Structures are given as structure tokens and as C-alpha cells.
Coordinates of N, CA and C and ligand atoms in Angstrom, one line a residue:
X1 N 108.5 76.8 84.1 CA 108.9 75.8 85.0 C 109.7 74.7 84.4
X2 N 110.9 74.4 84.9 CA 111.7 73.4 84.4 C 112.6 72.9 85.4
X3 N 112.4 71.6 85.9 CA 113.3 71.1 87.0 C 114.7 71.0 86.4
X4 N 114.8 70.5 85.2 CA 116.2 70.2 84.7 C 116.9 71.6 84.6
X5 N 116.2 72.6 84.1 CA 116.9 73.9 84.0 C 117.3 74.5 85.3
X6 N 116.4 74.3 86.3 CA 116.7 74.8 87.7 C 117.9 74.0 88.2
X7 N 118.0 72.7 88.0 CA 119.1 71.9 88.4 C 120.4 72.3 87.7
X8 N 120.3 72.6 86.5 CA 121.4 73.0 85.7 C 122.0 74.3 86.3
X9 N 121.0 75.2 86.6 CA 121.4 76.5 87.2 C 122.1 76.3 88.6
X10 N 121.6 75.3 89.3 CA 122.1 75.0 90.7 C 123.6 74.5 90.5
X11 N 123.7 73.7 89.4 CA 125.1 73.2 89.2 C 126.1 74.3 88.8
X12 N 125.6 75.2 88.0 CA 126.5 76.4 87.7 C 126.8 77.2 88.9
X13 N 125.8 77.4 89.8 CA 126.0 78.2 91.0 C 127.1 77.4 91.9
X14 N 127.0 76.1 91.9 CA 127.9 75.4 92.8 C 129.4 75.5 92.5
X15 N 129.7 75.9 91.2 CA 131.1 76.1 90.8 C 131.4 77.5 90.4
X16 N 130.4 78.4 90.7 CA 130.6 79.8 90.2 C 131.7 80.5 91.0
X17 N 132.5 81.3 90.2 CA 133.6 82.1 90.8 C 133.4 83.6 90.4
X18 N 132.2 84.0 90.2 CA 132.0 85.4 89.7 C 132.2 86.5 90.8
X19 N 132.2 86.1 92.0 CA 132.5 87.1 93.0 C 133.4 86.5 94.1
X20 N 133.9 87.3 95.0 CA 134.9 86.9 96.0 C 134.4 85.9 97.0
X21 N 133.0 85.8 97.1 CA 132.5 84.9 98.1 C 132.7 83.4 97.8
X22 N 133.1 83.1 96.5 CA 133.4 81.7 96.2 C 134.6 81.2 97.0
X23 N 135.5 82.1 97.4 CA 136.8 81.7 98.0 C 136.5 81.1 99.4
X24 N 135.5 81.6 100.1 CA 135.4 81.2 101.5 C 134.2 80.2 101.7
X25 N 133.5 79.9 100.6 CA 132.4 79.0 100.8 C 132.8 77.6 101.0
X26 N 132.0 76.8 101.8 CA 132.1 75.4 101.8 C 131.2 74.8 100.7
X27 N 129.9 75.2 100.8 CA 129.0 74.8 99.7 C 128.2 76.1 99.3
X28 N 128.0 76.2 98.0 CA 127.0 77.2 97.5 C 125.6 76.8 97.9
X29 N 124.7 77.8 98.0 CA 123.3 77.5 98.4 C 122.4 78.1 97.3
X30 N 122.1 77.3 96.3 CA 121.3 77.8 95.2 C 119.9 78.1 95.6
X31 N 119.3 77.3 96.5 CA 117.9 77.4 96.8 C 117.2 76.0 96.7
X32 N 116.1 75.9 97.3 CA 115.3 74.6 97.2 C 113.8 74.9 97.2
X33 N 113.1 73.9 96.7 CA 111.7 74.0 96.7 C 111.0 73.5 95.4
X34 N 109.8 73.8 95.3 CA 109.0 73.3 94.2 C 109.3 74.1 92.9
X35 N 109.4 73.4 91.8 CA 109.8 74.1 90.5 C 108.7 75.0 90.0
X36 N 107.4 74.7 90.4 CA 106.3 75.5 90.0 C 105.7 76.2 91.2
X37 N 106.5 76.6 92.2 CA 106.0 77.2 93.4 C 105.2 78.5 93.1
X38 N 104.1 78.6 93.8 CA 103.4 79.9 93.7 C 104.1 81.0 94.4
X39 N 104.9 80.6 95.4 CA 105.6 81.7 96.2 C 107.1 81.4 96.2
X40 N 107.9 82.5 95.9 CA 109.3 82.4 96.1 C 109.7 83.3 97.2
X41 N 110.4 82.8 98.2 CA 110.9 83.6 99.3 C 112.4 83.9 99.0
X42 N 112.8 85.2 99.1 CA 114.2 85.6 98.9 C 114.7 86.2 100.2
X43 N 115.7 85.5 100.7 CA 116.4 86.0 101.9 C 117.6 86.8 101.5
X44 N 118.6 86.8 102.4 CA 119.8 87.6 102.3 C 121.0 86.9 101.7
X45 N 121.5 86.0 102.6 CA 122.7 85.2 102.2 C 122.8 84.0 103.1
X46 N 123.5 83.0 102.6 CA 123.6 81.8 103.5 C 124.4 82.2 104.8
X47 N 124.1 81.5 105.9 CA 124.8 81.7 107.1 C 125.7 80.4 107.3
X48 N 126.1 80.3 108.6 CA 127.1 79.2 108.9 C 126.5 77.8 108.5
X49 N 125.3 77.5 109.0 CA 124.8 76.2 108.8 C 124.4 75.9 107.3
X50 N 123.9 77.0 106.6 CA 123.6 76.9 105.2 C 124.8 76.6 104.4
X51 N 125.9 77.2 104.8 CA 127.2 77.0 104.1 C 127.7 75.6 104.2
X52 N 127.5 75.0 105.4 CA 127.9 73.7 105.6 C 127.0 72.7 104.8
X53 N 125.7 72.9 104.8 CA 124.8 71.9 104.2 C 124.4 72.2 102.8
X54 N 124.7 73.4 102.3 CA 124.3 73.7 100.9 C 122.8 74.0 100.7
X55 N 122.1 74.2 101.9 CA 120.6 74.4 101.9 C 120.3 75.7 102.5
X56 N 119.2 76.4 102.0 CA 118.9 77.7 102.6 C 118.1 77.6 103.9
X57 N 118.2 78.5 104.8 CA 117.4 78.6 106.0 C 117.3 77.3 106.8
X58 N 118.4 76.8 107.2 CA 118.4 75.6 108.0 C 118.8 75.8 109.5
X59 N 119.1 77.0 109.8 CA 119.4 77.3 111.3 C 118.1 77.7 112.0
X60 N 118.3 78.5 113.1 CA 117.2 78.9 113.9 C 116.2 79.7 113.0
X61 N 116.7 80.6 112.2 CA 115.8 81.4 111.3 C 115.0 80.5 110.4
X62 N 115.6 79.4 109.9 CA 114.9 78.5 109.0 C 113.8 77.8 109.7
X63 N 114.1 77.4 111.0 CA 113.1 76.7 111.8 C 111.9 77.6 112.0
X64 N 112.2 78.9 112.3 CA 111.1 79.8 112.5 C 110.3 80.0 111.2
X65 N 111.0 80.1 110.0 CA 110.3 80.2 108.7 C 109.4 79.0 108.5
X66 N 109.9 77.8 108.9 CA 109.0 76.6 108.8 C 107.8 76.8 109.6
X67 N 108.0 77.3 110.8 CA 106.8 77.5 111.7 C 105.8 78.5 111.1
X68 N 106.4 79.5 110.5 CA 105.5 80.6 109.9 C 104.7 80.0 108.7
X69 N 105.4 79.1 107.9 CA 104.7 78.5 106.8 C 103.6 77.6 107.3
X70 N 103.9 76.9 108.4 CA 102.9 75.9 108.9 C 101.7 76.7 109.4
X71 N 101.8 77.9 109.9 CA 100.7 78.7 110.3 C 99.7 78.9 109.2
X72 N 100.2 78.9 107.9 CA 99.2 79.2 106.8 C 99.1 77.9 106.0
X73 N 99.4 76.8 106.6 CA 99.1 75.5 105.9 C 100.1 75.1 104.8
X74 N 101.3 75.7 104.8 CA 102.3 75.4 103.8 C 103.5 74.7 104.4
X75 N 104.1 73.9 103.6 CA 105.4 73.3 103.9 C 106.5 73.8 103.0
X76 N 107.7 73.7 103.5 CA 108.9 74.2 102.7 C 108.8 73.6 101.3
X77 N 108.4 72.4 101.1 CA 108.4 71.8 99.7 C 107.3 72.5 98.8
X78 N 106.4 73.2 99.4 CA 105.4 73.9 98.6 C 105.9 75.2 98.0
X79 N 106.9 75.7 98.5 CA 107.4 77.1 98.1 C 108.9 76.9 97.6
X80 N 109.4 78.0 97.1 CA 110.9 78.0 96.7 C 111.5 79.0 97.6
X81 N 112.7 78.6 98.2 CA 113.4 79.5 99.1 C 114.8 79.7 98.6
X82 N 115.2 80.9 98.5 CA 116.6 81.2 98.0 C 117.1 82.5 98.7
X83 N 118.2 83.0 98.2 CA 118.8 84.2 98.8 C 119.3 85.1 97.6
X84 N 119.6 86.4 98.0 CA 120.1 87.3 96.9 C 121.6 86.9 96.6
X85 N 122.4 86.4 97.5 CA 123.7 85.8 97.1 C 123.7 84.4 97.6
X86 N 124.3 83.6 96.8 CA 124.2 82.1 97.0 C 125.4 81.5 97.8
X87 N 126.4 82.4 98.1 CA 127.5 81.9 98.9 C 127.6 82.8 100.2
X88 N 128.1 82.2 101.2 CA 128.1 82.8 102.5 C 129.2 84.0 102.6
X89 N 128.8 85.2 103.0 CA 129.8 86.2 103.3 C 130.5 85.8 104.5
X90 N 131.9 86.0 104.5 CA 132.7 85.6 105.7 C 132.2 86.3 107.0
X91 N 132.1 85.5 108.0 CA 131.7 86.0 109.3 C 130.3 86.5 109.3
X92 N 129.5 86.1 108.4 CA 128.1 86.6 108.2 C 127.9 88.1 108.1
X93 N 129.0 88.7 107.5 CA 128.8 90.1 107.2 C 127.8 90.3 106.1
X94 N 127.3 91.6 106.0 CA 126.3 91.9 104.9 C 126.9 91.6 103.5
X95 N 126.1 91.2 102.6 CA 126.6 91.0 101.2 C 126.8 92.4 100.6
X96 N 127.9 92.5 99.9 CA 128.3 93.8 99.3 C 127.5 94.0 97.9
X97 N 127.4 95.2 97.5 CA 126.6 95.5 96.3 C 127.2 94.8 95.1
X98 N 128.5 94.7 95.0 CA 129.1 94.1 93.8 C 128.8 92.6 93.8
X99 N 128.7 92.0 95.0 CA 128.4 90.6 95.2 C 126.9 90.3 94.8
X100 N 126.1 91.2 95.2 CA 124.6 91.0 94.9 C 124.5 91.2 93.4
X101 N 125.2 92.1 92.8 CA 125.1 92.3 91.3 C 125.6 91.1 90.5
X102 N 126.8 90.6 91.0 CA 127.3 89.4 90.4 C 126.4 88.2 90.4
X103 N 125.7 88.1 91.5 CA 124.8 86.9 91.7 C 123.4 87.1 91.1
X104 N 123.1 88.4 90.8 CA 121.7 88.7 90.3 C 121.2 87.9 89.2
X105 N 122.0 87.6 88.1 CA 121.5 86.8 87.0 C 120.9 85.4 87.5
X106 N 121.5 84.8 88.5 CA 121.0 83.5 88.9 C 119.6 83.6 89.5
X107 N 119.5 84.6 90.4 CA 118.1 84.8 91.0 C 117.1 85.2 89.9
X108 N 117.5 86.1 89.0 CA 116.6 86.5 87.9 C 116.1 85.3 87.1
X109 N 117.1 84.4 86.8 CA 116.7 83.2 86.0 C 115.9 82.2 86.9
X110 N 116.1 82.1 88.1 CA 115.3 81.2 89.0 C 113.9 81.7 88.9
X111 N 113.7 83.0 89.1 CA 112.3 83.5 89.1 C 111.6 83.4 87.7
X112 N 112.4 83.6 86.7 CA 111.9 83.4 85.3 C 111.4 81.9 85.1
X113 N 112.2 81.0 85.6 CA 111.8 79.6 85.4 C 110.7 79.2 86.3
X114 N 110.6 79.6 87.5 CA 109.5 79.2 88.4 C 108.2 79.9 88.1
X115 N 108.3 81.2 87.7 CA 107.1 82.0 87.4 C 106.1 82.0 88.6
X116 N 106.6 82.5 89.7 CA 105.7 82.5 90.9 C 104.6 83.6 90.8
X117 N 103.5 83.4 91.6 CA 102.5 84.4 91.7 C 102.9 85.5 92.6
X118 N 103.8 85.1 93.6 CA 104.1 86.0 94.7 C 105.6 85.8 95.0
X119 N 106.3 87.0 95.1 CA 107.7 87.0 95.5 C 107.8 87.7 96.9
X120 N 108.2 87.0 97.9 CA 108.3 87.5 99.2 C 109.7 87.8 99.6
X121 N 110.0 89.0 99.9 CA 111.4 89.4 100.2 C 111.5 89.4 101.8
X122 N 112.6 88.8 102.2 CA 112.8 88.6 103.7 C 114.0 89.5 104.0
X123 N 113.8 90.6 104.6 CA 114.9 91.5 105.0 C 115.2 92.6 103.9
X124 N 116.1 93.5 104.3 CA 116.3 94.6 103.4 C 117.0 94.4 102.1
X125 N 117.9 93.4 102.1 CA 118.7 93.2 100.8 C 117.8 92.7 99.7
X126 N 116.9 91.8 100.0 CA 116.1 91.3 98.9 C 114.9 92.4 98.6
X127 N 114.5 93.1 99.7 CA 113.5 94.1 99.5 C 114.0 95.2 98.5
X128 N 115.3 95.5 98.6 CA 115.9 96.6 97.7 C 115.9 96.2 96.3
X129 N 115.8 94.9 95.9 CA 115.6 94.5 94.5 C 114.4 95.1 93.9
X130 N 113.3 95.2 94.7 CA 112.0 95.6 94.2 C 111.5 96.9 94.7
X131 N 112.0 97.3 95.9 CA 111.6 98.5 96.5 C 112.9 99.3 96.9
X132 N 113.5 99.9 95.9 CA 114.8 100.6 96.2 C 114.5 101.8 97.1
X133 N 115.4 102.0 98.0 CA 115.3 103.2 98.9 C 114.2 103.1 99.9
X134 N 113.4 102.0 99.9 CA 112.3 101.9 100.9 C 112.9 101.5 102.2
X135 N 112.1 101.8 103.3 CA 112.5 101.4 104.6 C 111.6 100.2 105.0
X136 N 112.2 99.1 105.4 CA 111.4 97.9 105.7 C 110.3 98.2 106.8
X137 N 110.7 99.0 107.8 CA 109.8 99.3 108.9 C 108.5 100.0 108.4
X138 N 108.6 100.7 107.2 CA 107.5 101.4 106.7 C 106.7 100.6 105.6
X139 N 107.3 99.7 105.0 CA 106.6 99.0 103.9 C 106.3 97.5 104.1
X140 N 106.8 96.9 105.2 CA 106.6 95.5 105.3 C 105.1 95.2 105.4
X141 N 104.7 94.1 104.8 CA 103.3 93.7 104.8 C 102.5 94.5 103.8
X142 N 103.1 95.3 102.9 CA 102.3 96.0 101.9 C 102.6 95.5 100.5
X143 N 101.7 94.8 99.9 CA 102.0 94.2 98.6 C 101.9 95.2 97.5
X144 N 102.8 94.9 96.5 CA 102.7 95.7 95.3 C 102.6 94.7 94.1
X145 N 101.6 95.0 93.2 CA 101.5 94.1 92.1 C 102.1 94.7 90.8
X146 N 103.0 94.0 90.2 CA 103.6 94.5 89.0 C 103.7 93.3 88.0
X147 N 103.2 93.6 86.8 CA 103.2 92.6 85.7 C 102.8 91.2 86.2
X148 N 101.7 91.2 86.9 CA 101.0 89.9 87.2 C 101.7 89.2 88.4
X149 N 102.6 89.8 89.1 CA 103.2 89.2 90.2 C 103.1 90.1 91.5
X150 N 102.8 89.5 92.6 CA 102.7 90.3 93.9 C 104.1 90.3 94.5
X151 N 104.6 91.4 94.8 CA 105.9 91.6 95.5 C 105.5 92.0 96.9
X152 N 106.1 91.3 97.9 CA 105.6 91.4 99.2 C 106.8 91.5 100.2
X153 N 107.0 92.6 100.8 CA 108.2 92.7 101.7 C 107.9 92.3 103.1
X154 N 108.7 91.5 103.7 CA 108.6 91.1 105.1 C 110.0 91.3 105.8
X155 N 109.9 91.4 107.1 CA 111.2 91.3 107.9 C 111.8 89.9 107.7
X156 N 113.1 89.9 107.8 CA 113.8 88.6 107.8 C 113.5 87.9 109.1
X157 N 113.2 86.5 109.0 CA 112.9 85.8 110.3 C 114.0 86.0 111.3
X158 N 115.2 86.1 110.9 CA 116.3 86.2 111.9 C 116.1 87.5 112.7
X159 N 115.6 88.6 112.1 CA 115.4 89.8 112.8 C 114.3 89.7 113.8
X160 N 113.3 88.9 113.5 CA 112.3 88.6 114.5 C 112.8 87.8 115.7
X161 N 113.7 86.9 115.4 CA 114.3 86.1 116.5 C 115.2 87.0 117.4
X162 N 115.9 87.9 116.8 CA 116.7 88.8 117.6 C 116.0 89.9 118.3
X163 N 114.9 90.3 117.7 CA 114.0 91.4 118.3 C 112.6 90.9 118.4
X164 N 112.3 90.3 119.5 CA 111.0 89.7 119.7 C 109.8 90.7 119.4
X165 N 110.1 92.0 119.5 CA 109.0 93.0 119.3 C 108.6 92.9 117.8
X166 N 109.4 92.3 116.9 CA 109.0 92.3 115.5 C 108.2 91.0 115.2
X167 N 108.1 90.1 116.1 CA 107.4 88.8 115.8 C 106.0 89.1 115.5
X168 N 105.3 89.9 116.1 CA 103.9 90.2 115.9 C 103.7 90.7 114.4
X169 N 104.6 91.6 114.0 CA 104.6 92.2 112.7 C 104.8 91.0 111.6
X170 N 105.8 90.2 111.9 CA 106.1 89.1 111.0 C 104.9 88.2 110.8
X171 N 104.3 87.8 112.0 CA 103.2 86.9 111.9 C 102.0 87.5 111.3
X172 N 101.7 88.8 111.6 CA 100.6 89.4 110.9 C 100.8 89.4 109.4
X173 N 102.0 89.7 109.0 CA 102.3 89.7 107.5 C 102.1 88.4 106.9
X174 N 102.5 87.3 107.6 CA 102.4 86.0 107.1 C 100.9 85.6 106.9
X175 N 100.1 86.0 107.9 CA 98.7 85.6 107.8 C 97.9 86.3 106.6
X176 N 98.5 87.3 106.0 CA 97.9 88.0 104.8 C 98.2 87.2 103.5
X177 N 99.2 86.3 103.6 CA 99.6 85.7 102.3 C 98.5 84.9 101.6
X178 N 97.7 84.0 102.4 CA 96.7 83.2 101.7 C 95.7 84.1 101.0
X179 N 95.3 85.2 101.6 CA 94.3 86.0 101.0 C 94.8 86.7 99.8
X180 N 96.1 87.1 99.8 CA 96.7 87.7 98.6 C 96.7 86.8 97.5
X181 N 97.1 85.5 97.7 CA 97.1 84.5 96.7 C 95.7 84.3 96.1
X182 N 94.8 84.2 97.0 CA 93.4 84.0 96.6 C 92.9 85.1 95.7
X183 N 93.3 86.4 96.0 CA 92.9 87.5 95.2 C 93.6 87.4 93.8
X184 N 94.8 86.9 93.8 CA 95.5 86.8 92.5 C 94.7 85.8 91.6
X185 N 94.3 84.7 92.2 CA 93.6 83.7 91.5 C 92.2 84.2 91.0
X186 N 91.6 85.0 91.8 CA 90.3 85.6 91.4 C 90.5 86.5 90.2
X187 N 91.6 87.3 90.3 CA 91.9 88.3 89.2 C 92.2 87.5 87.9
X188 N 92.9 86.4 88.0 CA 93.3 85.7 86.9 C 92.0 85.1 86.2
X189 N 91.1 84.7 87.1 CA 89.8 84.1 86.5 C 89.0 85.2 85.8
X190 N 88.9 86.4 86.4 CA 88.1 87.4 85.9 C 88.8 88.2 84.7
X191 N 90.1 87.9 84.5 CA 90.9 88.4 83.4 C 90.8 90.0 83.4
X192 N 90.8 90.6 84.5 CA 90.8 92.0 84.6 C 92.2 92.5 84.3
X193 N 92.4 93.7 83.7 CA 93.8 94.1 83.4 C 94.5 94.3 84.7
X194 N 95.7 93.8 84.8 CA 96.4 93.8 86.1 C 97.2 95.0 86.4
X195 N 97.6 95.8 85.5 CA 98.4 97.0 85.8 C 97.7 97.9 86.7
X196 N 98.4 98.4 87.7 CA 97.9 99.4 88.6 C 96.7 98.9 89.4
X197 N 96.4 97.6 89.4 CA 95.3 97.2 90.2 C 95.6 97.3 91.7
X198 N 94.6 97.6 92.4 CA 94.8 97.7 93.9 C 94.3 96.4 94.4
X199 N 95.0 95.8 95.3 CA 94.5 94.6 95.9 C 93.6 95.0 97.1
X200 N 92.4 94.4 97.1 CA 91.4 94.9 98.0 C 91.8 94.7 99.5
X201 N 92.8 93.9 99.7 CA 93.2 93.6 101.1 C 93.7 94.9 101.8
X202 N 94.1 95.8 101.0 CA 94.7 97.1 101.5 C 94.1 98.3 101.0
Ligands
SF4_301 S1 127.7 84.6 95.6 FE1 126.8 84.2 93.6 S2 128.1 85.3 92.1 FE2 129.3 85.1 94.1 S3 130.5 83.2 93.8 FE3 128.6 82.6 94.8 S4 127.2 82.1 93.2 FE4 128.8 83.2 92.2

């Protein structure tokens, strides 16, 4: 955990020209939140409002994410929220694989610095970082523990806004988060070997 290193990284991101997305951005969106957050949320890419403000998840999807956090007693300041690419793809198109790769070291370093207990992927682009070739409809809400961190895939909040039928799934997945964190704490206390451990919630 290091606020100054995270801020230094954000500064580098704000002037980064490693991929074509820098050409059309208004503001880069490095991410915001607690430097020692237990949970890091990783979305897809900044949208229109995020690009204007330099902050992640500030549109309707962001408001919905805030509501979801509130349901489990968390505020945005308690977690860290970022994206797989830090600059807005023009017209909100999908980020391209070369853009995700160019931006990957920033996200890798953010996670290294924050050392979260839980990494929650929102949508398929961040899911693919940890669950390559998986289908989100099949694995959302199923945690996997690797090297002491829970990786937890969820639908992107924007998907639930566009497809109300997904809301139930998103909310059910959110309600499992506190129990997963509690299990991590119990395991840390009992010092059991963590490789290949099954979380009893599933
Ligand atoms: S998306 Fe990432 S790699 Fe591309 S210009 Fe922005 S900060 Fe740099």
C-alpha cells in the first residue's frame, strides 16, 4: 500500500501515450478509492462521463454500482474502482486487445500496490484477465481463490441496466461478497494453506 506510488502511477497514466486511445481522450481515468482497499473492482473502460471527469463509474452504471455497494454496507471510498483500459475508446466501442495489453502494466501495478483480498471483475473484459475463455453467464458469482486472493466475476452494472433480467443475478452476487471476505479473514487467522482451498460458500 502506498498512496504516493498510486498517485505517481495516476500521474503517469494521465500523460500516457502507449496506445491509440490517448488521442481521443479528454481525461485519463486511472481509478479511485482506498489505497489499502480490501476489494478492487475492475470494469471495462471509461465512458463519456468518465472521460469528461477523469473518474471511473460516474454515469448511470456508476450510480447503480454505488447502490450495490450500499446494499452491503460499503461506500465507494472503502474500495478501489478502476478499468482494464484507462482511456475512453471512441464512441464507447469495445477496447481492443492491443489496448488492453498496453494498459495492463498499470492495472498490474495498482493491484500490486493495493494488495486487495478480493478482485471483482465487472464484465467480460476484466473477467478475461483471470478467467480466459470463460463465459460470464456460466461463471458469474463463482469465486476462485489463487495465491491468497479471491477473484470474483460479476456482470458489468451497465449490462444489468440494459437488461433488467440480469439485475437479480448481479444483486445475488453482490450479497455474497461480505461472506467471502469473512471467510478470507477466518482462513488468514487459522493460517491454513490457501492453495486449492474451497470456499465453503460454494
Ligand atoms: S488506455 Fe492505457 S495504455 Fe492506452 S493511452 Fe490510456 S493509459 Fe496509456
